[in-house]
Amino acid sequence: MQTSLKIAVVGSGLVGSLLAIYLKKAGHTVHVYDRSPDIRKINFSGRSINLAMSNRGWKALAGVGVGDAVREIAIPMDKRAIHLVDKLNFQNYGQEGESIYSISRGTLNRKMIDLAEEAGAEFLFEQKIWDVTLNDATLHIGETERGEWEEKKYDMVFGADGAFSRIRHRMQRQSMFNYSQEFLNMGYKELNIPANADASHKLDKNSFHIWPRGEYMLIALPNLDGSFTCTLFMPFEGKNSFASLTDRKMVEDFFTKNFPDSIEVIPELANDFFKNPTSTLVTMKCFPWTYEDKIALIGDACHAIVPFYGQGMNAGFEDITVLNEMIEKYGDDWKKVFAEYQISRKPNADAIAELSYRNFMEMSTKTADEKFLLQKKIEKAFSDKHPDKWIPLYSRVTFSDRPYSEALAIGDFQNVIMEQILRIDNIENIWDTPEVEHKILELLQK
Amino acid sequence: MQTSLKIAVVGSGLVGSLLAIYLKKAGHTVHVYDRSPDIRKINFSGRSINLAMSNRGWKALAGVGVGDAVREIAIPMDKRAIHLVDKLNFQNYGQEGESIYSISRGTLNRKMIDLAEEAGAEFLFEQKIWDVTLNDATLHIGETERGEWEEKKYDMVFGADGAFSRIRHRMQRQSMFNYSQEFLNMGYKELNIPANADASHKLDKNSFHIWPRGEYMLIALPNLDGSFTCTLFMPFEGKNSFASLTDRKMVEDFFTKNFPDSIEVIPELANDFFKNPTSTLVTMKCFPWTYEDKIALIGDACHAIVPFYGQGMNAGFEDITVLNEMIEKYGDDWKKVFAEYQISRKPNADAIAELSYRNFMEMSTKTADEKFLLQKKIEKAFSDKHPDKWIPLYSRVTFSDRPYSEALAIGDFQNVIMEQILRIDNIENIWDTPEVEHKILELLQK
């Protein structure tokens, strides 16, 4: 057991709440601050994408024994349901029994705060942190940025306050702080597929639904109440864009033409389209993540990524797993804990940022492409036969806890091999022959 | 003539001062703010690298007729003097008569402020701008960040306040603002070669002196008073680093061993080494650079680069040339002026950032490499014979006003050709034969 410290966690989101549980179980006093009201007492909707919990997320939850509580609010999705304009294809995510899990962000966040309070963490809502003094872990709290501030001193402060972190904002103003934020020219908007009258799902419940259309796409993930949370990803400007759809009729015509099987299941389409905000998508990278043994950033506050691999929360939770490993290894030597935590995590955060950025192309374009689906079939067949020689990239990211950076590197190597395989004459007919299998084995030797 | 506006320029550095002259000559009221005291009334030294004014800088100065005034404080350098451990080589920068010009930053800045005041701009020193309201161009000025602020409203605000711009700081907090800052793991320190007793220079006056040593290097640029401003570039940490040289003897031994011909000309070596600060090197990129017709960033405030191409000031001055072209084209339509200015400049700012980053390798390593010097000789010979077909990259950047982005692209293409040329058997003996000339011509056709 470590020496008990007084620790502030800034941000009561998913990562902040789970981190609070870990820190409480390690014997510390934990105060979790949030500038917003208690999410358990307000409606939370209109701008979120359902979460897809996968192996890294579950592992971090299991580390403090809260996996089962979360599993109660999760729906397994073992496949993609790919809605082409004229047909519906299915594509399994992994091996038999492997699924990712759809969870509503609001529902999970409420649950995580409940669990953290049960563990003994204290939550302080509607407390606006405007600044932090790095060398003595003092928070500066007040109603407005230019008004009176109160000071609260801690032994240590964690910034779990998201992509626009105030804690990081202070660190950015140090010399030698590397930082980047890059917005996509694409936004997203939440839509809704309500449940049937009998609370059953209108589409296949255990699928991640995608309508891939190249420059834009629609997705839908199931909720417990029979509804689906839908998200439309589309450029802000240009031909098919949020800016181009300016009235109800244009929105309805656009969906009728491009997502014909969605029209009947999204009854409030035009209402939601104009009521719900259009949100931005940002990739944020920085380094260092920590200051001495006083301050550490975690989750989106140090590595915000685009959502196309469903790994944002999973990566944030894995930060906690790694931090906890370092705590178990180095005990009270928090300088060492923080130094090793950031060195271990940084290359993996960069790798999942890259993979997530690339995956928009895979979801929006390649899932509609016969060649890509053939590649997936070949990989699956080879992987089934030689599980020690080939784990597909998606499985490495989603169903393993091997480093993201390794997944990225091996995935690139596998792609080079598959490009050669797909160039074999008549590959669409001979893809499951021993000839192809041997060719892959041969290329793996190189 | 445009409608006369009340314009604030934040930053009284080189770009701010020159911009003030342009804006005054266009008939506007111009207030230039700076948080520091008037540089004309204080000592300015200890942390600067001498400037190398080249074509783009001169062109911007000529646009308002102040080139001659600046030429009086400039020293032409027509070549590199490359100090190897055991010999001294010279390498011309361009054609006969082409030079870059060494100018002390402090001397130039004082001159530019004088010229701007003569043109009618009003300078307000020791005025700290903490914030700006973007949509009505209001500056917030006060003694401290958390103290009382005064508001000053303008028609338009230019942020010429450098790599750590407060004006940009406010723009960064908008959604969809792309931003990155990346520090090199290398710093620099100013040293000094004093004049001889008769005010003559101790080294060749008309050379840019380099001591290329791979991971680190020393440079020296001449001053009017017979001295040279030297700059040591070296990693912060590691074997040969600022951190590794901890006492006077270590510094002196290091110079004796690695820069033997510098020892006798830098008499205050150890004193200056420990007195002068070690400065950082940052590349900063962002976009957008403007807000409506109210705010525009210019110079380092929107594109800070590392100094290895000597183009930082030149690029900032060229921003002004381009801005002025847009003003001449679009008159009072400032939205259009700002939009076209940023669209035109952004790719060129990115290109010179990339070229500057790469040029450390050229200066610190390649200038000591026989193969590289041979490549330069071949390029020079071919370019002399076919000036319409081959302008070397350095000349495109330094002695032309063609876009930096074009220089980068053509430079990369030329490098591919030269790699093939350098692989020709016995090239060191046949480099100036018609065979090699024809091979280059042939490769250029592809």
mmCIF file of N, CA and C in Angstrom, chain A residues 83-85 191-194 202-203 211 213 218-220 230 232 251-252 254-269:
data_model
loop_
_atom_site.group_PDB
_atom_site.id
_atom_site.type_symbol
_atom_site.label_atom_id
_atom_site.label_comp_id
_atom_site.label_asym_id
_atom_site.label_seq_id
_atom_site.Cartn_x
_atom_site.Cartn_y
_atom_site.Cartn_z
ATOM 1 N N HIS A 83 -24.911 -1.578 -44.596
ATOM 2 C CA HIS A 83 -26.092 -1.234 -45.389
ATOM 3 C C HIS A 83 -25.671 -0.576 -46.690
ATOM 4 N N LEU A 84 -25.569 -1.367 -47.772
ATOM 5 C CA LEU A 84 -25.360 -0.759 -49.088
ATOM 6 C C LEU A 84 -26.704 -0.245 -49.569
ATOM 7 N N VAL A 85 -26.699 0.554 -50.651
ATOM 8 C CA VAL A 85 -27.973 1.142 -51.084
ATOM 9 C C VAL A 85 -28.973 0.049 -51.439
ATOM 10 N N LEU A 191 -28.497 11.259 -34.312
ATOM 11 C CA LEU A 191 -29.885 11.024 -34.722
ATOM 12 C C LEU A 191 -30.374 9.828 -33.912
ATOM 13 N N ASN A 192 -31.636 9.456 -34.090
ATOM 14 C CA ASN A 192 -32.168 8.405 -33.221
ATOM 15 C C ASN A 192 -33.108 7.459 -33.961
ATOM 16 N N ILE A 193 -32.921 6.150 -33.720
ATOM 17 C CA ILE A 193 -33.875 5.140 -34.178
ATOM 18 C C ILE A 193 -34.608 4.652 -32.932
ATOM 19 N N PRO A 194 -35.867 5.029 -32.766
ATOM 20 C CA PRO A 194 -36.568 4.628 -31.535
ATOM 21 C C PRO A 194 -36.881 3.120 -31.534
ATOM 22 N N LYS A 202 -35.451 -2.177 -33.884
ATOM 23 C CA LYS A 202 -35.936 -2.134 -35.276
ATOM 24 C C LYS A 202 -34.919 -2.729 -36.255
ATOM 25 N N LEU A 203 -33.656 -2.740 -35.877
ATOM 26 C CA LEU A 203 -32.618 -3.363 -36.709
ATOM 27 C C LEU A 203 -31.964 -4.460 -35.875
ATOM 28 N N TRP A 211 -23.724 2.607 -42.754
ATOM 29 C CA TRP A 211 -24.136 2.942 -44.120
ATOM 30 C C TRP A 211 -22.941 3.656 -44.759
ATOM 31 N N ARG A 213 -20.718 5.461 -47.366
ATOM 32 C CA ARG A 213 -21.003 6.177 -48.623
ATOM 33 C C ARG A 213 -19.810 6.998 -49.097
ATOM 34 N N LEU A 218 -23.290 6.951 -42.212
ATOM 35 C CA LEU A 218 -24.190 6.916 -41.067
ATOM 36 C C LEU A 218 -23.862 5.650 -40.286
ATOM 37 N N ILE A 219 -23.888 5.738 -38.952
ATOM 38 C CA ILE A 219 -23.727 4.525 -38.147
ATOM 39 C C ILE A 219 -24.857 4.477 -37.114
ATOM 40 N N ALA A 220 -25.116 3.277 -36.582
ATOM 41 C CA ALA A 220 -26.130 3.136 -35.527
ATOM 42 C C ALA A 220 -25.683 2.057 -34.553
ATOM 43 N N CYS A 230 -27.858 6.910 -33.481
ATOM 44 C CA CYS A 230 -27.268 7.021 -34.821
ATOM 45 C C CYS A 230 -26.340 8.224 -34.855
ATOM 46 N N LEU A 232 -24.418 10.643 -37.848
ATOM 47 C CA LEU A 232 -24.117 10.972 -39.244
ATOM 48 C C LEU A 232 -22.786 11.712 -39.284
ATOM 49 N N VAL A 251 -33.020 17.525 -46.290
ATOM 50 C CA VAL A 251 -32.535 16.451 -45.419
ATOM 51 C C VAL A 251 -33.269 15.151 -45.734
ATOM 52 N N GLU A 252 -34.584 15.245 -45.852
ATOM 53 C CA GLU A 252 -35.370 14.020 -46.112
ATOM 54 C C GLU A 252 -35.048 13.437 -47.478
ATOM 55 N N PHE A 254 -32.230 13.771 -49.053
ATOM 56 C CA PHE A 254 -30.864 13.236 -48.982
ATOM 57 C C PHE A 254 -30.878 11.827 -48.378
ATOM 58 N N PHE A 255 -31.611 11.656 -47.309
ATOM 59 C CA PHE A 255 -31.674 10.333 -46.666
ATOM 60 C C PHE A 255 -32.427 9.324 -47.541
ATOM 61 N N THR A 256 -33.510 9.776 -48.181
ATOM 62 C CA THR A 256 -34.286 8.871 -49.045
ATOM 63 C C THR A 256 -33.409 8.341 -50.168
ATOM 64 N N LYS A 257 -32.597 9.217 -50.712
ATOM 65 C CA LYS A 257 -31.748 8.823 -51.829
ATOM 66 C C LYS A 257 -30.559 7.976 -51.357
ATOM 67 N N ASN A 258 -29.918 8.394 -50.288
ATOM 68 C CA ASN A 258 -28.642 7.778 -49.929
ATOM 69 C C ASN A 258 -28.719 6.715 -48.829
ATOM 70 N N PHE A 259 -29.684 6.849 -47.952
ATOM 71 C CA PHE A 259 -29.862 5.850 -46.879
ATOM 72 C C PHE A 259 -31.310 5.367 -46.901
ATOM 73 N N PRO A 260 -31.759 4.767 -48.044
ATOM 74 C CA PRO A 260 -33.197 4.491 -48.207
ATOM 75 C C PRO A 260 -33.779 3.630 -47.077
ATOM 76 N N ASP A 261 -33.012 2.644 -46.561
ATOM 77 C CA ASP A 261 -33.590 1.783 -45.527
ATOM 78 C C ASP A 261 -33.565 2.418 -44.142
ATOM 79 N N SER A 262 -33.051 3.652 -44.058
ATOM 80 C CA SER A 262 -33.034 4.322 -42.748
ATOM 81 C C SER A 262 -34.269 5.208 -42.556
ATOM 82 N N ILE A 263 -34.870 5.596 -43.673
ATOM 83 C CA ILE A 263 -35.939 6.602 -43.609
ATOM 84 C C ILE A 263 -37.082 6.175 -42.677
ATOM 85 N N GLU A 264 -37.528 4.941 -42.830
ATOM 86 C CA GLU A 264 -38.697 4.543 -42.034
ATOM 87 C C GLU A 264 -38.375 4.347 -40.554
ATOM 88 N N VAL A 265 -37.057 4.150 -40.229
ATOM 89 C CA VAL A 265 -36.724 3.888 -38.814
ATOM 90 C C VAL A 265 -36.249 5.138 -38.071
ATOM 91 N N ILE A 266 -36.093 6.265 -38.768
ATOM 92 C CA ILE A 266 -35.704 7.523 -38.096
ATOM 93 C C ILE A 266 -36.847 8.522 -38.244
ATOM 94 N N PRO A 267 -37.900 8.373 -37.471
ATOM 95 C CA PRO A 267 -39.098 9.199 -37.681
ATOM 96 C C PRO A 267 -38.856 10.688 -37.428
ATOM 97 N N GLU A 268 -37.962 11.013 -36.515
ATOM 98 C CA GLU A 268 -37.739 12.420 -36.164
ATOM 99 C C GLU A 268 -36.553 13.017 -36.918
ATOM 100 N N LEU A 269 -36.232 12.424 -38.068
ATOM 101 C CA LEU A 269 -35.038 12.802 -38.805
ATOM 102 C C LEU A 269 -34.842 14.316 -38.924
#
